[in-house]
Amino acid sequence: MNIIETFNLCKYYKNKKALDNLNLEVPEGIIFGYLGPNGAGKTTTIRLLLNLAKPTNGYAIIMGENILKSKKYLSKIGFLPDVPNFYNYFTAKEYLAILAEILGVDKKRVDEVLELVDLKNEKKRIGTFSRGMKQRLGIAQTLLHDPKLLILDEPTSALDPQGRKEILDLIKSLKGSKTIFFSTHILSDVEKICDRVAIIKDGKLLLNEKVEELKKRYAKRMITIEVDNQDILWEKLKDKPWVINIAVHNKSLLLNIKDISMAQKEIPKIISENNLSLIHFEFLEPTIEDIFFEVIS
Amino acid sequence: MIWKLMKKELKEFLKTGKIYVLLFSLLFFGISSPIIAKFTPEIIENLVKNQEMQGLIIQLPPPTWKDSFIQFFKNLNQIVFLIIVLLFIGCISEEKNKNTASIFIALGIDRKKWIFSKFLFQIIITYFFLLISFIACAYYTYFLFSTFPIQNSISAMFLYFIYIFFILSLIIFSSSLGNNFIQSAGIFLGIFIIFNLLSIFPNMNPYNPMSLSSLQNEWILKGVIWKDALKNIIFTLIYSFILLILGVVSFEKQEL
């Protein structure tokens, strides 16, 4: 079952199509990575889903409710904006207590979520928090009312490696209990925690697939070859129609292949004809980064 | 929900110390106005004596309770007015600017309720402190002048309450339209200046909320004539409701 479904969702500004006929499906219970370069339309999608902006055309169904007709679904969503800001003069506990009261949540829950993000004993005002602490507080806030769906807009983008790891571990720990819609342009983060990814560029959805299937589909397209004279091999391969591109990596050549069967037949032949010695040959599993760049190009 | 949101506003007001600024400034003007009215003539007389300007004859009428309330309303219309505007003008725009508004709206909190909770909180807290200030002024006026005409002062205060209702509505409207403190203050100032310029045309006075302040003085000095103020009160309330509705409609349409 899909927790989010969008139908030809569009958002046009004066001179720009921020989102163009987006048809997105997000299954329930997974960590969903919403990928795209800066300005691709990730935040616009989130703002439309959360009633922070109105679509120009189209609609979305979230947890069975049409976002144009109902706002009840919003109470079942936890949202972390890309730059979370809080009332700086409160402590984390005071802030969440206020929010708990507004949302009708038991105040015991405040301590629970603060413990989960390791801020339970933090007595300082939010204004003095580091970026990572604010991000963790943001996640605590999203969990406060125990929502079914978490929408996290670039939760790791401005964090140092340690902060990123903490947030990713936290998100990963929620896997199974919640659906997590997670937008980012950091590809390694998606690879680490997501079950499924969608790639968006210039407001258009380019792909929406399970990470495993995606890797299978794009597997055996990357080959690394090491021979005793890589210049000769590079010269012979560079104009072959089944080669997309070649990169030199240390002493090896990294080949991106269009037609794998042709490569399997031709490469041994070229090595043999040019009297080269084969040192290493390997099919590489593509990373999300490889797939991302291939898809968006 | 509105009540819970108002509690949030109160906690914010306490935490930022704004509540003390409003309370103490109002209390100060409530107490100081009768004292200044009472002792200004004596201070001037002493000043003349001390400066060896005996040749100079200054004749000041003995101060009365009227001077006390004229001084009080002068302070309310100038300094207190400015304090109220500065305290509240960023109430919506700064929440938009700092992205704190989007957290509440994304949680499904109704935009109308969110704005009304702010307006109601501002009305209640301002009226409550104004009342304290008025009682302080009335007490010290009675203490210093041994007289205190209830009808004139309460009626004039009622006019100020109506005026503040308009000002707070204008604040909500400006803050809803602006995207930050400066923008909201600019919108507020622009509309405030337009209403003040309308005072140039005497036939517009019954429809101009700014005339309420001159009516306060008239009621203190000459006596209360409700007929004079009725149009003014009705039109001020109409403008206020229009501003509030426009503020809400504008916020409903905005992208956060």
XYZ file of C-alpha atoms in Angstrom:
553
model
C 0.000 0.000 0.000
C 1.218 3.484 -0.830
C 1.344 6.059 1.929
C 1.945 8.892 -0.573
C 0.686 9.031 -4.141
C 0.860 12.113 -6.310
C -1.129 12.558 -9.494
C 0.252 14.979 -12.111
C 1.347 17.278 -9.322
C 2.553 20.595 -10.751
C 3.917 23.772 -9.282
C 4.641 26.629 -11.645
C 6.172 29.946 -10.709
C 6.322 32.924 -13.074
C 9.295 31.782 -15.102
C 9.862 28.308 -13.780
C 8.268 24.902 -13.638
C 9.339 23.884 -10.160
C 7.396 20.625 -10.416
C 6.093 19.180 -13.652
C 3.437 16.428 -13.631
C 4.930 14.507 -10.760
C 3.504 11.019 -10.357
C 5.185 9.612 -7.311
C 4.386 6.540 -5.236
C 5.837 5.949 -1.798
C 5.047 2.538 -0.259
C 4.298 2.307 3.453
C 6.900 1.247 6.011
C 10.083 2.018 4.092
C 12.854 4.596 4.091
C 12.337 6.449 0.858
C 15.171 8.530 -0.574
C 14.088 11.484 -2.657
C 17.132 12.444 -4.643
C 17.937 15.333 -6.877
C 20.426 18.098 -7.462
C 19.862 21.485 -5.794
C 16.812 23.208 -7.295
C 15.387 19.949 -8.687
C 12.040 20.364 -6.903
C 12.549 18.263 -3.768
C 11.607 20.954 -1.261
C 8.753 22.135 -3.498
C 7.293 18.606 -3.449
C 7.528 18.514 0.336
C 5.944 21.956 0.718
C 3.023 20.890 -1.471
C 2.537 17.683 0.485
C 2.524 19.615 3.755
C 0.059 22.355 2.805
C 2.801 24.977 2.953
C 2.204 25.760 -0.728
C -0.659 25.095 -3.121
C -0.184 23.012 -6.291
C -0.825 24.712 -9.637
C -2.295 21.464 -10.938
C -2.750 17.888 -9.831
C -3.208 16.492 -6.349
C -1.815 13.982 -3.908
C -3.298 11.277 -1.736
C -1.578 10.895 1.609
C -2.739 8.139 3.958
C -5.916 7.920 1.909
C -6.741 11.637 2.050
C -6.728 14.081 -0.820
C -4.497 16.961 0.239
C -6.713 19.467 -1.554
C -9.799 18.423 0.361
C -8.583 17.574 3.840
C -5.912 18.661 6.272
C -6.443 15.918 8.847
C -3.612 13.827 7.463
C -1.133 16.511 8.572
C -1.535 15.499 12.206
C -0.138 12.080 11.279
C 3.032 13.512 9.753
C 6.247 14.609 11.422
C 8.135 17.238 9.439
C 11.737 18.359 9.680
C 12.506 21.359 7.440
C 15.859 21.730 5.686
C 16.856 24.553 8.050
C 15.066 23.797 11.311
C 14.465 26.897 13.381
C 13.021 26.982 16.823
C 12.187 29.550 19.478
C 15.743 30.112 20.604
C 14.893 31.391 24.076
C 13.363 28.063 25.190
C 15.203 24.942 26.289
C 14.553 21.799 24.242
C 12.278 20.451 26.972
C 10.275 23.667 27.287
C 9.836 23.868 23.533
C 8.656 20.290 23.155
C 6.373 20.646 26.188
C 4.627 23.572 24.483
C 4.303 21.586 21.280
C 3.037 18.535 23.192
C 0.321 20.632 24.781
C -0.782 22.056 21.435
C -0.810 18.595 19.847
C -2.559 17.012 22.818
C 0.318 14.648 23.527
C 1.131 13.309 26.999
C 4.056 15.294 28.478
C 5.877 12.053 29.348
C 6.461 11.697 25.642
C 8.723 14.787 25.734
C 11.298 12.967 27.884
C 11.000 9.847 25.741
C 11.793 11.610 22.486
C 14.516 13.740 24.061
C 16.136 10.564 25.364
C 15.925 9.039 21.911
C 17.894 11.930 20.408
C 20.233 12.186 23.398
C 19.090 15.631 24.489
C 17.296 14.662 27.694
C 19.814 16.272 30.016
C 20.429 19.327 27.880
C 19.549 22.400 29.931
C 20.902 25.060 27.576
C 18.658 27.315 25.528
C 18.055 26.195 21.929
C 19.767 29.357 20.687
C 23.098 28.002 21.943
C 22.680 24.595 20.242
C 25.023 23.411 17.492
C 23.601 22.612 14.063
C 23.669 18.889 14.847
C 21.853 19.370 18.152
C 19.191 21.442 16.427
C 18.794 18.721 13.831
C 18.389 16.112 16.584
C 15.855 18.330 18.330
C 14.058 18.623 14.997
C 13.839 14.852 14.779
C 12.576 14.691 18.376
C 9.913 17.176 17.400
C 8.879 15.107 14.386
C 8.496 12.037 16.609
C 6.632 13.769 19.433
C 3.106 12.884 18.312
C 4.160 9.413 17.122
C 3.321 10.052 13.464
C 3.008 7.336 10.830
C 5.011 9.267 8.285
C 8.174 11.344 8.726
C 9.098 13.865 6.070
C 12.696 14.961 6.453
C 13.977 17.645 4.117
C 17.735 17.310 3.674
C 18.326 16.364 7.305
C 22.066 15.858 6.899
C 23.011 18.490 4.343
C 24.716 20.980 6.649
C 26.228 18.575 9.149
C 29.793 17.457 9.693
C 30.562 13.722 9.181
C 29.993 12.904 12.864
C 26.676 14.777 12.934
C 25.614 13.097 9.695
C 26.364 9.672 11.073
C 24.344 10.397 14.222
C 21.321 11.533 12.243
C 21.525 8.638 9.787
C 21.786 6.134 12.658
C 18.770 7.756 14.245
C 16.753 7.542 11.033
C 17.853 3.968 10.504
C 16.712 3.046 14.025
C 13.172 4.139 13.102
C 13.021 1.775 10.150
C 10.003 -0.491 10.261
C 8.040 1.545 12.781
C 7.518 4.523 10.464
C 7.590 5.446 6.810
C 10.406 7.916 6.251
C 10.410 10.219 3.259
C 13.902 11.592 3.141
C 15.040 14.193 0.623
C 18.717 14.729 0.012
C 21.397 15.447 -2.510
C 23.976 13.436 -0.537
C 24.050 10.168 -2.437
C 26.040 8.147 0.062
C 23.362 8.820 2.701
C 20.734 7.262 0.456
C 22.922 4.257 -0.182
C 23.383 3.736 3.556
C 19.782 3.768 4.697
C 17.177 3.839 1.920
C 15.055 0.951 0.661
C 13.787 2.797 -2.351
C 14.859 5.893 -4.266
C 13.276 8.378 -6.579
C 15.370 10.739 -8.655
C 14.003 14.115 -9.677
C 15.543 16.725 -11.942
C 14.119 20.025 -13.190
C 10.806 19.145 -11.559
C 10.473 15.849 -13.434
C 10.608 12.391 -11.932
C 13.281 10.347 -13.675
C 13.154 7.159 -11.671
C 11.421 5.496 -8.704
C 12.711 2.055 -7.846
C 13.909 -0.225 -5.060
C 17.629 0.265 -4.360
C 18.369 -3.469 -4.891
C 16.523 -3.613 -8.233
C 18.191 -0.444 -9.337
C 21.613 -1.831 -8.579
C 20.783 -5.076 -10.395
C 19.547 -3.162 -13.407
C 22.626 -1.012 -13.557
C 25.018 -3.801 -12.507
C 27.646 -5.205 -14.911
C 27.777 -1.906 -16.692
C 31.013 -0.874 -15.020
C 34.238 -2.723 -15.685
C 37.671 -2.159 -14.279
C 40.633 -3.499 -16.305
C 44.299 -3.431 -15.495
C 46.839 -4.378 -18.211
C 50.574 -3.885 -18.538
C 50.145 -0.974 -20.978
C 46.935 0.909 -20.327
C 47.634 3.630 -22.930
C 47.341 1.133 -25.794
C 44.147 -0.347 -24.389
C 42.671 3.128 -23.850
C 43.512 4.066 -27.453
C 41.822 0.927 -28.805
C 38.700 1.219 -26.643
C 37.940 4.930 -26.733
C 36.066 4.947 -30.056
C 34.182 1.692 -29.641
C 30.416 2.286 -29.983
C 29.605 0.050 -26.974
C 31.756 2.142 -24.631
C 30.037 5.116 -22.978
C 33.134 6.550 -21.326
C 36.511 5.583 -19.929
C 38.202 6.921 -16.848
C 41.698 6.241 -15.579
C 41.696 5.182 -11.961
C 45.177 4.495 -10.465
C 46.661 1.934 -12.828
C 43.286 0.675 -14.052
C 40.833 1.769 -16.669
C 37.270 2.263 -15.505
C 34.839 1.545 -18.332
C 31.196 2.481 -18.461
C 29.651 0.033 -20.925
C 26.551 0.381 -23.080
C 26.472 -3.186 -24.465
C 27.847 -5.733 -22.046
C 27.811 -8.720 -24.450
C 29.859 -6.805 -26.992
C 32.323 -5.821 -24.272
C 32.664 -9.432 -23.143
C 33.515 -10.503 -26.698
C 35.665 -7.568 -27.810
C 37.848 -6.773 -24.788
C 39.638 -10.176 -24.681
C 40.125 -9.926 -28.447
C 41.722 -6.449 -28.194
C 44.006 -7.601 -25.357
C 45.110 -10.597 -27.379
C 45.582 -8.765 -30.701
C 47.739 -6.095 -29.042
C 49.721 -8.588 -27.079
C 48.823 -7.071 -23.725
C 49.049 -8.865 -20.403
C 45.855 -8.874 -18.365
C 46.468 -8.158 -14.681
C 42.965 -7.501 -13.377
C 39.401 -7.622 -14.791
C 36.281 -7.012 -12.705
C 32.625 -6.118 -13.116
C 31.849 -3.396 -10.596
C 28.594 -3.013 -8.683
C 27.413 0.528 -9.313
C 26.928 2.914 -6.415
C 23.858 5.105 -6.137
C 26.190 7.912 -7.155
C 27.029 6.151 -10.443
C 23.344 5.487 -11.108
C 22.383 9.029 -10.155
C 24.816 10.629 -12.548
C 23.843 8.278 -15.314
C 20.142 8.930 -14.821
C 20.372 12.702 -14.583
C 22.649 12.950 -17.584
C -6.825 24.916 20.143
C -6.867 28.739 20.233
C -6.500 28.633 24.017
C -3.470 26.317 23.748
C -1.895 28.529 21.115
C -2.497 31.566 23.325
C -0.693 29.802 26.163
C 2.231 29.329 23.806
C 2.189 33.064 23.068
C 2.134 33.849 26.788
C 5.090 31.551 27.487
C 6.988 33.176 24.641
C 6.127 36.629 25.977
C 7.344 35.671 29.431
C 10.507 34.014 28.186
C 11.559 36.935 25.995
C 10.842 39.430 28.794
C 8.460 41.392 26.569
C 5.773 41.021 29.201
C 7.878 43.004 31.704
C 8.550 45.759 29.160
C 4.820 46.190 28.577
C 3.814 45.875 32.234
C 6.462 48.186 33.673
C 6.141 50.846 30.993
C 2.380 50.974 31.455
C 2.690 50.949 35.226
C 5.312 53.686 35.045
C 3.117 55.968 32.953
C 0.090 55.155 35.113
C 1.935 56.311 38.234
C 4.076 59.075 36.775
C 1.359 60.946 34.865
C -0.491 62.289 37.966
C 2.811 63.037 39.702
C 4.157 64.988 36.725
C 0.842 66.846 36.380
C 0.848 67.736 40.074
C 4.434 68.849 40.440
C 5.271 70.386 37.055
C 4.078 73.896 38.073
C 6.084 73.710 41.322
C 9.152 72.495 39.456
C 8.889 75.375 36.989
C 8.437 77.916 39.827
C 11.493 76.580 41.640
C 13.444 76.572 38.437
C 12.662 80.242 37.889
C 13.712 81.089 41.476
C 16.929 79.127 41.276
C 17.917 80.603 37.936
C 17.599 84.130 39.423
C 14.970 85.103 36.868
C 12.813 86.875 39.449
C 11.852 89.483 36.900
C 10.130 86.795 34.874
C 6.491 86.245 35.779
C 5.081 82.840 35.002
C 1.462 82.283 35.864
C 0.384 78.693 35.828
C -3.121 77.642 36.795
C -3.223 75.194 39.700
C -3.079 71.643 38.368
C -6.229 69.531 38.453
C -7.186 65.907 37.860
C -7.703 66.871 34.199
C -3.982 67.575 33.769
C -3.266 64.190 35.243
C -5.400 62.318 32.714
C -4.371 64.535 29.795
C -0.767 63.650 30.648
C -1.715 59.942 30.977
C -3.426 59.763 27.567
C -0.600 61.748 25.973
C 1.828 59.072 27.148
C -0.493 56.264 26.024
C -0.850 57.767 22.564
C 2.865 58.348 22.078
C 5.330 56.187 23.980
C 3.029 53.302 24.929
C 1.673 53.184 21.380
C 5.243 52.877 20.073
C 6.091 50.155 22.608
C 2.995 48.146 21.629
C 3.850 48.407 17.922
C 7.478 47.397 18.465
C 6.520 44.460 20.697
C 3.920 42.977 18.381
C 4.715 43.993 14.797
C 6.892 40.926 14.125
C 4.379 38.470 15.603
C 3.609 36.756 12.284
C 6.253 38.044 9.873
C 9.168 37.000 12.064
C 7.675 33.521 12.469
C 7.518 33.309 8.671
C 11.019 34.710 8.350
C 12.487 32.257 10.882
C 10.478 29.295 9.537
C 8.818 28.608 12.896
C 5.358 29.197 11.412
C 5.763 26.360 8.920
C 6.304 23.837 11.736
C 2.876 24.596 13.192
C 1.080 24.791 9.853
C 2.682 21.525 8.690
C 1.315 19.891 11.836
C -2.188 20.671 10.664
C -2.847 23.694 12.853
C -5.433 25.865 11.184
C -3.970 29.090 9.834
C -7.001 31.121 10.970
C -6.734 29.802 14.510
C -3.015 30.462 14.527
C -3.553 34.157 13.668
C -6.576 34.644 15.932
C -4.700 33.186 18.885
C -2.031 35.845 18.371
C -4.589 38.638 18.067
C -6.603 37.499 21.083
C -3.481 37.144 23.188
C -2.335 40.652 22.241
C -5.759 42.122 22.993
C -6.062 40.402 26.369
C -2.533 41.143 27.584
C -2.628 44.775 26.387
C -6.084 45.459 27.820
C -5.168 43.823 31.111
C -2.017 45.899 31.548
C -3.783 49.041 30.344
C -6.383 48.449 33.014
C -3.678 48.136 35.679
C -2.087 51.325 34.377
C -5.437 53.126 34.416
C -6.158 52.007 37.986
C -2.701 53.220 39.044
C -3.321 56.573 37.359
C -6.786 56.855 38.930
C -5.452 55.993 42.401
C -2.609 58.529 42.279
C -4.899 61.162 40.770
C -7.300 60.713 43.672
C -4.421 60.667 46.134
C -2.848 63.888 44.791
C -5.939 65.849 43.716
C -8.554 64.411 46.097
C -10.948 64.028 43.223
C -11.467 61.556 40.422
C -14.409 61.829 38.033
C -15.116 58.245 37.104
C -17.314 58.864 34.061
C -14.890 61.089 32.120
C -11.822 58.967 32.719
C -13.453 55.582 32.129
C -15.162 56.822 28.963
C -11.899 58.247 27.631
C -10.172 54.989 28.495
C -12.888 53.111 26.615
C -12.070 55.190 23.534
C -8.407 54.263 23.930
C -9.377 50.566 24.130
C -11.212 50.947 20.810
C -8.206 52.740 19.335
C -5.846 49.967 20.515
C -8.203 47.366 19.024
C -7.703 49.100 15.689
C -3.924 49.375 16.163
C -3.608 45.662 17.037
C -5.726 44.736 14.007
C -3.464 46.869 11.839
C -0.448 45.141 13.419
C -1.892 41.707 12.567
C -2.616 42.822 9.001
C 0.869 44.334 8.509
C 2.607 41.386 10.093
C 0.633 38.942 7.974
C 1.567 40.766 4.777
C 5.225 41.396 5.576
C 7.900 38.745 5.419
C 10.007 40.206 8.209
C 9.987 42.837 10.955
C 11.112 45.694 8.698
C 8.556 44.973 5.958
C 5.715 44.705 8.475
C 6.795 47.917 10.197
C 6.879 49.639 6.797
C 3.357 48.482 5.910
C 2.092 49.530 9.340
C 3.715 52.934 9.090
C 2.376 53.514 5.574
C -1.239 52.824 6.588
C -0.844 54.747 9.849
C 0.442 57.798 7.958
C -2.478 57.615 5.494
C -4.992 57.654 8.375
C -3.110 60.532 10.002
C -3.132 62.503 6.761
C -6.906 62.094 6.611
C -7.055 64.243 9.754
C -6.342 67.228 7.474
C -9.947 66.968 6.282
C -12.194 67.822 9.258
C -15.257 66.270 7.585
C -13.424 62.908 7.600
C -12.929 62.981 11.383
C -16.014 60.912 12.261
C -14.664 58.137 10.045
C -11.051 58.345 11.147
C -9.755 56.185 14.026
C -7.037 58.757 14.688
C -9.692 61.229 15.873
C -10.330 59.008 18.868
C -7.260 60.421 20.618
C -8.471 64.021 20.315
C -11.884 62.899 21.548
C -10.229 61.421 24.649
C -8.855 64.852 25.537
C -12.179 66.534 24.806
C -14.010 64.127 27.066
C -11.541 64.753 29.860
C -11.640 68.528 29.473
C -15.290 69.178 28.538
C -17.309 66.110 29.366
C -18.520 62.953 27.670
C -20.771 63.256 24.630
C -21.321 59.744 23.249
C -23.102 61.047 20.171
C -19.824 62.634 18.972
C -17.945 59.359 19.171
C -20.518 56.875 17.946
C -19.643 57.066 14.234
C -15.988 57.022 15.088
C -16.293 53.923 17.241
C -18.396 52.059 14.672
C -16.069 52.912 11.789
C -12.955 52.094 13.808
C -14.410 48.668 14.604
C -15.376 48.124 10.954
C -11.828 48.993 9.813
C -10.427 46.686 12.475
C -12.510 43.714 11.368
C -11.692 44.385 7.711
C -7.973 44.484 8.537
C -8.244 41.273 10.537
C -10.106 39.453 7.764
C -7.657 40.703 5.130
C -4.750 39.614 7.328
C -6.204 36.108 7.676
C -7.088 35.816 3.970
C -3.605 36.955 2.976
C -1.963 34.460 5.352
C -4.203 31.639 4.117
C -2.974 32.241 0.565
C 0.691 32.579 1.406
C 3.317 29.944 0.772
C 5.456 29.252 3.780
